[in-house]
Short mmCIF file of C-alpha atoms in Angstrom, two decimals:
data_model
loop_
_atom_site.label_atom_id
_atom_site.label_comp_id
_atom_site.label_asym_id
_atom_site.label_seq_id
_atom_site.Cartn_x
_atom_site.Cartn_y
_atom_site.Cartn_z
CA MET A 1 78.77 -70.70 23.58
CA ALA A 2 75.80 -69.21 21.89
CA SER A 3 75.65 -65.46 21.50
CA SER A 4 73.53 -63.68 24.08
CA ARG A 5 72.37 -60.99 21.59
CA ARG A 6 68.70 -61.21 20.59
CA ARG A 7 67.22 -60.35 17.23
CA PRO A 8 65.23 -57.14 17.00
CA PRO A 9 61.50 -57.83 16.88
CA ARG A 10 59.83 -57.81 13.48
CA ARG A 11 57.83 -54.69 12.71
CA ARG A 12 54.10 -55.28 12.68
CA VAL A 13 53.05 -53.56 9.44
CA TRP A 14 49.82 -55.30 8.49
CA PRO A 15 47.70 -54.28 11.48
CA LYS A 16 48.37 -50.60 10.71
CA VAL A 17 47.54 -51.10 7.06
CA ARG A 18 44.37 -52.86 8.02
CA LEU A 19 43.44 -49.96 10.30
CA LEU A 20 44.02 -47.43 7.51
CA LEU A 21 41.96 -49.52 5.13
CA LEU A 22 39.19 -49.75 7.69
CA VAL A 23 39.20 -45.96 8.16
CA ALA A 24 39.06 -45.47 4.37
CA VAL A 25 36.14 -47.86 4.04
CA VAL A 26 34.25 -46.19 6.86
CA ALA A 27 34.95 -42.77 5.37
CA ALA A 28 33.75 -43.91 1.95
CA GLY A 29 30.63 -45.33 3.49
CA GLY A 30 30.08 -42.13 5.43
CA THR A 31 30.43 -40.06 2.26
CA ALA A 32 27.90 -42.25 0.53
CA LEU A 33 25.54 -42.04 3.49
CA TYR A 34 25.97 -38.30 4.05
CA PRO A 35 23.06 -37.23 1.83
CA VAL A 36 20.79 -39.61 3.70
CA TRP A 37 22.02 -38.32 7.05
CA LYS A 38 21.77 -34.74 5.83
CA ALA A 39 18.18 -35.21 4.74
CA ALA A 40 17.32 -36.59 8.16
CA ASN A 41 19.33 -33.90 9.99
CA PRO A 42 18.96 -30.64 8.00
CA ASP A 43 20.54 -27.43 9.19
CA PRO A 44 18.10 -25.27 11.15
CA PRO A 45 16.47 -22.53 9.00
CA GLU A 46 17.80 -18.99 9.14
CA LEU A 47 14.30 -17.68 9.65
CA LYS A 48 10.81 -18.96 10.36
CA VAL A 49 7.36 -17.67 9.50
CA ARG A 50 4.28 -18.05 11.63
CA TYR A 51 0.79 -17.35 10.25
CA ARG A 52 -2.74 -16.82 11.45
CA THR A 53 -6.06 -15.68 10.00
CA GLY A 54 -9.41 -14.65 11.38
CA THR A 55 -11.57 -15.27 8.30
CA PRO A 56 -13.63 -18.27 7.19
CA ALA A 57 -13.05 -19.92 3.82
CA THR A 58 -15.53 -17.56 2.13
CA ALA A 59 -14.90 -13.93 2.99
CA ALA A 60 -14.78 -10.41 1.60
CA ALA A 61 -10.99 -10.48 1.92
CA ALA A 62 -8.17 -12.78 2.89
CA LYS A 63 -6.58 -11.51 6.10
CA PRO A 64 -3.22 -13.22 6.56
CA SER A 65 -1.06 -12.11 9.46
CA PHE A 66 2.61 -13.06 9.67
CA GLU A 67 5.42 -13.12 12.18
CA VAL A 68 9.01 -13.41 10.93
CA PHE A 69 11.52 -14.99 13.35
CA ASN A 70 15.29 -14.55 13.17
CA GLU A 71 16.82 -17.98 13.89
CA THR A 72 20.45 -16.92 13.44
CA GLU A 73 23.03 -15.37 15.75
CA LYS A 74 23.28 -12.23 13.62
CA ALA A 75 20.89 -9.33 13.04
CA LEU A 76 18.45 -9.92 10.18
CA PRO A 77 17.44 -6.83 8.17
CA LEU A 78 13.80 -7.20 7.19
CA SER A 79 14.67 -5.54 3.88
CA ASP A 80 16.49 -8.81 3.05
CA VAL A 81 13.26 -10.80 3.52
CA THR A 82 10.50 -11.55 1.01
CA LEU A 83 7.28 -13.42 1.88
CA ARG A 84 4.96 -15.22 -0.55
CA TYR A 85 1.35 -16.15 0.19
CA TYR A 86 -0.10 -18.53 -2.44
CA PHE A 87 -3.71 -18.58 -3.62
CA THR A 88 -6.00 -19.37 -6.57
CA ALA A 89 -7.61 -16.53 -8.44
CA ASP A 90 -11.34 -17.39 -8.29
CA GLY A 91 -11.91 -16.98 -12.04
CA ALA A 92 -10.57 -13.43 -12.12
CA PRO A 93 -8.57 -12.55 -15.25
CA GLY A 94 -5.22 -11.59 -13.77
CA PRO A 95 -3.08 -10.01 -11.03
CA SER A 96 -4.65 -6.57 -11.51
CA SER A 97 -7.97 -8.07 -10.37
CA TYR A 98 -6.53 -8.31 -6.85
CA ALA A 99 -5.26 -5.66 -4.47
CA PHE A 100 -3.67 -5.72 -1.06
CA ASN A 101 -3.12 -3.35 1.81
CA CYS A 102 -1.33 -3.36 5.13
CA VAL A 103 -3.54 -2.84 8.18
CA ASN A 104 -0.94 -2.93 10.91
CA ALA A 105 2.77 -3.55 11.52
CA ALA A 106 4.90 -2.76 14.56
CA PHE A 107 7.38 -0.90 12.35
CA GLY A 108 4.61 0.87 10.37
CA CYS A 109 2.76 0.04 7.16
CA SER A 110 4.77 2.75 5.41
CA HIS A 111 7.57 0.16 5.20
CA VAL A 112 5.53 -2.66 3.62
CA ALA A 113 5.34 -3.14 -0.16
CA GLY A 114 3.43 -5.80 -2.03
CA ARG A 115 2.36 -7.05 -5.42
CA VAL A 116 0.22 -9.86 -6.80
CA VAL A 117 2.04 -12.13 -9.26
CA ALA A 118 0.66 -14.74 -11.66
CA MET A 119 2.66 -17.97 -11.42
CA ASP A 120 4.31 -19.40 -14.56
CA GLU A 121 3.21 -22.92 -13.62
CA ALA A 122 -0.07 -23.17 -11.75
CA THR A 123 -1.06 -25.97 -9.39
CA ASP A 124 -4.46 -27.04 -8.05
CA THR A 125 -4.04 -24.78 -5.04
CA ALA A 126 -1.97 -21.89 -6.39
CA ASP A 127 -1.88 -19.85 -9.57
CA HIS A 128 -0.97 -16.49 -7.98
CA TYR A 129 0.91 -15.28 -4.96
CA LEU A 130 1.00 -12.12 -2.90
CA GLU A 131 4.64 -11.09 -2.57
CA VAL A 132 5.44 -8.92 0.44
CA ARG A 133 8.68 -6.98 0.85
CA PHE A 134 10.01 -4.43 3.32
CA THR A 135 12.00 -1.21 3.19
CA ALA A 136 15.10 -0.54 5.27
CA GLY A 137 12.86 1.50 7.56
CA ALA A 138 11.33 -1.76 8.83
CA GLY A 139 14.57 -2.25 10.76
CA SER A 140 16.40 -5.44 11.72
CA LEU A 141 15.51 -8.38 13.92
CA LYS A 142 17.99 -9.17 16.68
CA PRO A 143 19.05 -12.82 17.08
CA GLY A 144 16.08 -14.78 18.33
CA ALA A 145 13.67 -11.85 17.89
CA HIS A 146 10.56 -11.65 15.73
CA SER A 147 8.73 -8.96 13.82
CA LYS A 148 5.47 -9.09 15.76
CA GLY A 149 2.30 -9.25 13.72
CA ILE A 150 2.20 -8.00 10.14
CA ASP A 151 -1.52 -7.76 9.35
CA LEU A 152 -2.45 -7.71 5.66
CA GLN A 153 -5.56 -7.86 3.49
CA LEU A 154 -5.89 -9.39 0.02
CA PHE A 155 -9.10 -8.76 -1.90
CA ARG A 156 -10.69 -8.70 -5.34
CA THR A 157 -10.88 -5.27 -6.95
CA ASP A 158 -14.45 -6.03 -8.05
CA HIS A 159 -15.14 -6.58 -4.32
CA LYS A 160 -16.70 -10.01 -4.85
CA ARG A 161 -16.20 -12.48 -2.01
CA LEU A 162 -13.17 -14.77 -2.02
CA ARG A 163 -13.32 -18.56 -1.93
CA GLN A 164 -10.21 -19.52 0.02
CA SER A 165 -10.80 -23.25 0.48
CA ASP A 166 -8.51 -24.04 -2.47
CA ASP A 167 -5.83 -21.48 -1.58
CA ARG A 168 -2.52 -23.15 -0.76
CA SER A 169 -1.45 -20.79 2.03
CA PHE A 170 -4.87 -20.37 3.65
CA ASP A 171 -5.68 -22.38 6.76
CA ALA A 172 -8.92 -21.55 8.58
CA GLY A 173 -7.72 -23.58 11.57
CA MET A 174 -4.80 -21.24 12.24
CA THR A 175 -6.62 -18.63 14.29
CA SER A 176 -3.53 -18.20 16.45
CA TYR A 177 0.06 -17.98 15.22
CA LYS A 178 1.60 -21.27 14.11
CA GLU A 179 4.53 -22.19 11.89
CA ALA A 180 3.33 -22.25 8.27
CA GLU A 181 5.50 -23.95 5.68
CA LYS A 182 3.00 -23.19 2.91
CA VAL A 183 4.00 -19.56 3.24
CA THR A 184 7.49 -19.22 1.81
CA ALA A 185 10.19 -16.78 2.88
CA TYR A 186 13.32 -15.75 1.02
CA LYS A 187 16.49 -14.15 2.32
CA ARG A 188 18.12 -12.06 -0.38
CA ASP A 189 16.15 -14.02 -3.00
CA VAL A 190 17.18 -17.46 -1.66
CA LEU A 191 14.47 -19.77 -0.32
CA ALA A 192 14.98 -19.84 3.44
CA TRP A 193 11.66 -21.10 4.79
CA GLY A 194 8.72 -23.16 3.63
CA GLU A 195 7.87 -25.27 0.63
CA GLU A 196 7.07 -23.85 -2.80
CA PRO A 197 4.03 -25.22 -4.67
CA ASP A 198 6.27 -27.43 -6.84
CA GLY A 199 7.70 -29.13 -3.75
CA THR A 200 10.98 -27.22 -3.56
CA LYS A 201 12.17 -26.76 0.02
CA ALA A 202 14.79 -24.56 1.59
CA SER A 203 18.15 -26.39 1.66
CA ASP A 204 21.88 -25.81 1.81
CA GLU A 205 22.20 -27.19 -1.72
CA LYS A 206 19.67 -24.75 -3.12
CA GLN A 207 21.30 -21.87 -1.29
CA ALA A 208 24.74 -22.86 -2.57
CA SER A 209 23.51 -23.00 -6.16
CA ALA A 210 21.54 -19.76 -5.97
CA LYS A 211 22.83 -16.68 -7.67
CA ALA A 212 24.92 -14.44 -5.46
CA ALA A 213 23.19 -11.28 -6.69
CA ALA A 214 20.19 -10.30 -4.59
CA PRO A 215 17.31 -8.25 -5.98
CA ASP A 216 17.33 -4.51 -5.50
CA PRO A 217 15.78 -3.66 -2.15
CA VAL A 218 12.56 -1.69 -1.89
CA PRO A 219 13.63 1.96 -1.69
CA ALA A 220 12.98 3.75 1.57
CA PRO A 221 10.01 6.12 1.34
CA PRO A 222 11.24 9.71 1.13
CA ALA A 223 10.98 11.79 4.29
CA GLY A 224 8.09 14.20 4.67
CA VAL A 225 5.92 12.55 2.00
CA LEU A 226 2.40 11.10 2.00
CA PHE A 227 1.35 8.84 -0.86
CA ASP A 228 -1.82 6.77 -1.22
CA ASP A 229 -3.27 5.03 -4.27
CA PHE A 230 -6.53 4.19 -2.44
CA SER A 231 -6.27 0.39 -2.41
CA TYR A 232 -9.13 -0.18 0.01
CA GLN A 233 -12.16 -2.43 0.26
CA GLY A 234 -14.68 0.21 1.29
CA PRO A 235 -15.47 2.98 3.79
CA LYS A 236 -15.23 0.55 6.72
CA ASP A 237 -11.86 -0.93 5.72
CA PRO A 238 -9.75 -0.82 8.92
CA ALA A 239 -6.69 0.09 6.85
CA LEU A 240 -8.41 3.32 5.74
CA PHE A 241 -8.55 4.59 9.32
CA LYS A 242 -5.11 3.19 10.18
CA HIS A 243 -3.68 5.12 7.24
CA GLY A 244 -5.03 8.38 8.59
CA TRP A 245 -8.29 8.89 6.67
CA LEU A 246 -11.76 9.83 7.92
CA VAL A 247 -14.98 9.23 6.00
CA ARG A 248 -17.26 12.11 6.87
CA THR A 249 -20.66 11.32 8.38
CA SER A 250 -20.91 14.37 10.65
CA LYS A 251 -23.49 17.13 10.38
CA GLY A 252 -23.05 20.47 8.68
CA GLY A 253 -22.29 21.86 5.24
CA PRO A 254 -21.29 22.73 2.68
CA GLY A 255 -24.07 21.95 0.25
CA ILE A 256 -27.17 20.20 1.53
CA GLU A 257 -26.52 20.13 5.25
CA ASN A 258 -26.39 16.93 7.28
CA THR A 259 -26.37 14.60 4.25
CA TRP A 260 -22.82 13.22 4.42
CA SER A 261 -22.90 9.45 3.92
CA ALA A 262 -20.25 6.72 4.25
CA GLY A 263 -22.33 4.66 1.82
CA ASN A 264 -21.43 7.06 -0.98
CA VAL A 265 -17.69 6.41 -0.56
CA SER A 266 -16.37 3.41 -2.50
CA PHE A 267 -13.21 2.06 -4.14
CA PRO A 268 -14.02 0.60 -7.57
CA THR A 269 -11.65 0.13 -10.48
CA ALA A 270 -11.81 2.78 -13.17
CA GLU A 271 -10.72 2.99 -16.77
CA GLY A 272 -7.64 5.15 -17.07
CA ALA A 273 -6.42 4.62 -13.52
CA LEU A 274 -2.62 4.54 -13.27
CA ALA A 275 -2.07 1.07 -11.84
CA ASP A 276 -5.35 -0.64 -12.94
CA GLY A 277 -6.30 -0.88 -9.30
CA PRO A 278 -8.95 0.66 -7.06
CA VAL A 279 -9.67 4.38 -7.03
CA LEU A 280 -11.53 6.54 -4.56
CA ASN A 281 -15.07 7.25 -5.78
CA LEU A 282 -17.17 9.97 -4.17
CA ARG A 283 -20.83 9.87 -5.20
CA ALA A 284 -23.30 12.74 -4.83
CA SER A 285 -26.81 11.35 -5.23
CA THR A 286 -30.30 12.76 -4.82
CA ASP A 287 -33.96 12.41 -5.74
CA GLY A 288 -34.39 16.16 -5.51
CA THR A 289 -35.31 16.19 -1.82
CA LYS A 290 -33.10 16.78 1.21
CA SER A 291 -34.14 13.46 2.76
CA GLY A 292 -33.20 11.68 -0.45
CA THR A 293 -29.81 13.41 -0.82
CA ARG A 294 -26.41 11.89 -0.01
CA GLN A 295 -23.05 13.67 -0.30
CA ALA A 296 -19.54 12.21 0.07
CA SER A 297 -16.30 13.35 1.65
CA LEU A 298 -12.93 11.84 2.60
CA GLY A 299 -10.22 13.74 4.44
CA THR A 300 -7.09 13.26 6.50
CA ARG A 301 -7.38 13.06 10.29
CA SER A 302 -4.14 15.00 10.54
CA SER A 303 -4.06 18.78 10.09
CA GLU A 304 -0.30 19.17 9.84
CA PHE A 305 0.02 19.85 6.11
CA ARG A 306 1.23 23.30 5.15
CA ASP A 307 4.18 24.12 2.84
CA GLY A 308 5.20 21.93 -0.07
CA THR A 309 3.46 20.18 -2.96
CA TYR A 310 -0.08 18.80 -2.99
CA ALA A 311 -1.03 16.69 -6.01
CA ALA A 312 -3.93 14.41 -6.90
CA ARG A 313 -5.05 12.70 -10.08
CA ILE A 314 -8.76 13.36 -10.32
CA HIS A 315 -11.52 12.38 -12.74
CA PHE A 316 -14.06 15.19 -12.95
CA SER A 317 -17.49 14.43 -14.43
CA ASP A 318 -19.66 16.63 -16.66
CA ASP A 319 -22.47 14.09 -16.76
CA PRO A 320 -24.18 12.03 -14.07
CA ALA A 321 -23.51 8.32 -13.70
CA LYS A 322 -27.28 7.89 -13.82
CA GLY A 323 -30.30 10.12 -14.23
CA GLU A 324 -30.78 13.55 -15.76
CA GLY A 325 -27.91 16.06 -15.91
CA GLY A 326 -27.89 19.73 -14.98
CA ASP A 327 -27.23 19.61 -11.22
CA HIS A 328 -25.10 22.27 -9.57
CA VAL A 329 -22.59 19.77 -8.17
CA ASN A 330 -19.24 20.77 -6.71
CA GLN A 331 -16.29 18.37 -7.11
CA THR A 332 -13.54 19.59 -4.81
CA PHE A 333 -9.91 18.97 -3.82
CA TYR A 334 -8.96 21.31 -1.00
CA THR A 335 -7.03 21.90 2.22
CA ILE A 336 -8.40 23.55 5.35
CA GLY A 337 -7.27 24.23 8.92
CA GLY A 338 -7.02 26.65 11.80
CA SER A 339 -9.54 29.23 12.88
CA GLY A 340 -9.73 32.95 13.60
CA THR A 341 -6.39 34.62 12.88
CA LYS A 342 -4.92 31.24 11.86
CA TYR A 343 -7.65 30.22 9.39
CA SER A 344 -6.28 28.68 6.18
CA GLU A 345 -8.01 27.18 3.13
CA LEU A 346 -6.89 26.40 -0.43
CA ASP A 347 -9.53 25.18 -2.91
CA ASN A 348 -9.97 23.53 -6.28
CA GLU A 349 -13.72 23.52 -6.99
CA TYR A 350 -15.05 22.15 -10.28
CA MET A 351 -18.69 22.81 -11.15
CA PRO A 352 -19.69 21.32 -14.51
CA ASN A 353 -23.02 23.14 -14.50
CA GLY A 354 -21.96 26.18 -12.53
CA GLY A 355 -23.50 27.43 -9.31
CA TRP A 356 -24.39 30.52 -7.29
CA GLY A 357 -25.69 32.25 -10.41
CA ARG A 358 -22.48 31.68 -12.40
CA PRO A 359 -22.53 29.38 -15.45
CA GLY A 360 -20.37 26.33 -15.95
CA PRO A 361 -18.39 24.37 -16.68
CA LYS A 362 -15.86 26.14 -14.51
CA LEU A 363 -13.01 25.56 -12.05
CA ASP A 364 -12.51 28.01 -9.20
CA THR A 365 -9.04 28.09 -7.62
CA VAL A 366 -9.37 29.95 -4.32
CA SER A 367 -7.06 31.08 -1.52
CA TRP A 368 -8.87 32.12 1.66
CA TYR A 369 -7.96 34.51 4.45
CA ASP A 370 -11.26 34.65 6.36
CA HIS A 371 -14.37 32.67 5.45
CA GLU A 372 -16.66 34.65 7.78
CA SER A 373 -15.99 37.92 5.96
CA ASN A 374 -15.59 36.11 2.62
CA ASP A 375 -12.04 37.48 2.31
CA ARG A 376 -10.48 35.47 -0.48
CA VAL A 377 -8.78 35.73 -3.86
CA TYR A 378 -9.57 33.43 -6.76
CA ARG A 379 -9.48 32.83 -10.47
CA THR A 380 -12.02 31.00 -12.59
CA THR A 381 -11.04 28.71 -15.47
CA ASN A 382 -14.05 28.53 -17.77
CA LYS A 383 -13.85 25.23 -19.61
CA SER A 384 -14.87 21.59 -19.36
CA LEU A 385 -12.56 19.38 -17.32
CA ASP A 386 -14.46 16.15 -17.97
CA GLY A 387 -11.89 13.31 -17.58
CA TRP A 388 -8.62 12.73 -15.74
CA HIS A 389 -6.38 15.61 -14.63
CA THR A 390 -3.40 16.04 -12.31
CA MET A 391 -4.34 18.87 -9.96
CA MET A 392 -1.53 20.53 -7.99
CA ILE A 393 -1.12 23.17 -5.31
CA THR A 394 2.35 24.33 -4.27
CA VAL A 395 3.06 26.49 -1.22
CA GLU A 396 6.45 28.15 -0.84
CA ASP A 397 7.31 31.37 1.05
CA ASP A 398 3.59 32.20 1.38
CA VAL A 399 3.14 31.97 -2.38
CA VAL A 400 0.35 29.57 -3.39
CA THR A 401 0.28 28.34 -6.99
CA TYR A 402 -2.45 26.23 -8.58
CA ARG A 403 -1.68 24.07 -11.61
CA MET A 404 -3.56 21.58 -13.75
CA ASP A 405 -1.62 19.03 -15.83
CA GLY A 406 1.42 21.27 -15.40
CA GLU A 407 -0.30 24.44 -16.61
CA LYS A 408 -0.25 27.35 -14.19
CA LEU A 409 -3.77 28.56 -13.40
CA PHE A 410 -3.37 31.06 -10.56
CA SER A 411 -1.05 32.35 -7.83
CA SER A 412 -1.76 34.16 -4.59
CA ASP A 413 0.62 35.56 -1.98
CA GLY A 414 0.85 37.75 1.07
CA LYS A 415 -1.84 37.26 3.67
CA TYR A 416 -3.53 34.53 1.58
CA GLY A 417 -0.79 32.01 2.30
CA PRO A 418 -1.54 29.28 4.89
CA ARG A 419 -1.15 30.41 8.50
CA SER A 420 -1.61 26.99 10.09
CA GLY A 421 -1.43 23.30 9.37
CA MET A 422 -4.30 21.95 7.28
CA SER A 423 -6.04 18.68 6.47
CA VAL A 424 -6.32 17.38 2.89
CA ASN A 425 -9.82 16.66 1.63
CA PHE A 426 -11.94 15.49 -1.29
CA ASN A 427 -15.64 16.44 -1.34
CA HIS A 428 -18.54 15.95 -3.74
CA TRP A 429 -21.68 17.92 -2.93
CA PHE A 430 -24.74 19.75 -4.25
CA VAL A 431 -24.84 23.55 -4.25
CA ASP A 432 -28.65 23.28 -4.36
CA LEU A 433 -31.42 20.92 -5.44
CA ALA A 434 -32.69 22.29 -8.72
CA PHE A 435 -35.25 19.63 -9.70
CA LYS A 436 -36.85 16.32 -8.73
CA GLY A 437 -35.86 12.85 -9.96
CA GLU A 438 -33.23 10.21 -9.20
CA ARG A 439 -29.66 10.99 -10.30
CA ALA A 440 -26.10 10.30 -9.14
CA TRP A 441 -22.77 11.96 -9.91
CA ASP A 442 -19.31 10.42 -9.47
CA MET A 443 -15.93 12.03 -8.77
CA LYS A 444 -12.89 9.71 -8.80
CA VAL A 445 -9.40 10.08 -7.30
CA ASP A 446 -6.59 7.81 -8.51
CA TRP A 447 -3.93 8.86 -5.99
CA LEU A 448 -2.80 11.57 -3.59
CA TYR A 449 0.79 12.78 -3.22
CA TYR A 450 2.07 15.36 -0.75
CA ASN A 451 5.68 16.47 -0.27
CA ALA A 452 6.38 18.77 2.67
CA ASN A 453 9.92 19.59 1.57
CA GLU A 454 9.78 20.64 -2.08
CA SER A 455 7.78 22.50 -4.71
CA LEU A 456 7.76 20.02 -7.58
CA SER A 457 6.75 20.05 -11.23
CA VAL A 458 4.00 17.80 -12.54
CA LYS A 459 6.64 15.75 -14.34
CA GLU A 460 8.54 15.18 -11.10
CA VAL A 461 5.35 14.21 -9.25
CA ARG A 462 4.26 11.74 -11.93
CA SER A 463 7.73 10.18 -12.03
CA ALA A 464 7.71 9.75 -8.25
CA VAL A 465 4.23 8.20 -8.27
CA GLU A 466 5.10 5.75 -11.05
CA GLY A 467 8.19 4.76 -9.08
CA PHE A 468 6.17 4.07 -5.94
CA THR A 469 3.53 1.99 -7.69
CA GLY A 470 6.20 0.12 -9.63
CA GLU A 471 7.73 -1.02 -6.33
CA GLY A 472 4.36 -2.06 -4.89
CA MET A 473 4.34 0.86 -2.44
CA ASN A 474 0.63 1.67 -2.45
CA TYR A 475 0.71 3.71 0.76
CA PHE A 476 3.19 5.42 3.05
CA ASP A 477 3.15 8.45 5.31
CA THR A 478 6.49 9.75 6.50
CA VAL A 479 4.89 13.10 7.32
CA ARG A 480 3.28 11.56 10.40
CA GLU A 481 6.45 9.57 11.17
CA SER A 482 8.49 12.77 11.28
CA ARG A 483 6.22 14.45 13.83
#
């Protein structure tokens, strides 16, 4: 009788092997196809940039406005972000032939820095770029948030009109905000948005191969400090008003009354200027008649300056820019504020040909108590100051000290110290009209620095100013921010 036991079934090995082989083949194919898939399905960018402009192709200045969007689920510090706007330099010789300023930003223009850079390899639509960076004071963007508009101006320092039709990042059709991939953005020095002129795009591969070290951030502007290097287009530049300045056109004195003119305020380049950029130029011009006379003045809207260090680099002139010399012109850097028992005024007045019956050249350094009774103390420095000088006033414990290029000129104390907040001003005016004939005098200002917290030396001021300009910080005002 045959056995009733059955053989165990044979193990089915080959189907499993075939399945493993199939998985391996598919995986290999997937690996080979991954770059293709990746190119078609890139990771979303960490940030986006939208752009708009309100200028035609030919304009006095480029006016790009940007919005930076945080596309991640983490906060994005704006100090980690760098923007680049690409353009061609209309026949100008180099980066110093262009200047920029910030007109408006939700977090304040005090936290915007910029510089113009010549590209190593030019293209048909880009040989320079405006690089824009931000200090920590610009804050961070929450996930999904954006910076709101950052309104900038880029212009030639010779103030000739720009031709933007061949500028890579310019698009006259973008009059409202739209995504702009021809404006590039970098997060900690790694391309995160847009396409560079050579075709390089933001990608995971580029980020992975980038150096881990990020550039040093733009330092935060010190508290209680105003700095301005006068990078402006002209007296009607909107940034000039936004930054707290007023061009005087009102009636009154000093000098030839009711002759204050915005047309005599300009921002040319000047030999010897610190950063080879624009300077403030105040022109006093006349034909010898009141109707043919124009004086110039620029001052701060704010009158909150009192203790601390005031410094300005000024070019005084012994000779007119045109016409015959000999005028009794007054080239002044001064502060003024209050009235009555709170009246305060501190003056530097340079008169190359003297005035009021006193010969020149001379500099009067004057501390006022009451202008109606002419109650003041002063000292006269009798020498030519033709050329550039760093003029300083320090106020500490009611002691006012005037210095020029670090040399002490005069001190006053007691009741002659400031009793109220003051504005900071530059004036150029005629004491009188001594003769007929066309002539014009120029007074230039390279920069203004004010520090409410410290009495500094000229060396410390110059070091601070060189540091600011080296970082592309052409303006900030943390005095107003602190109020």
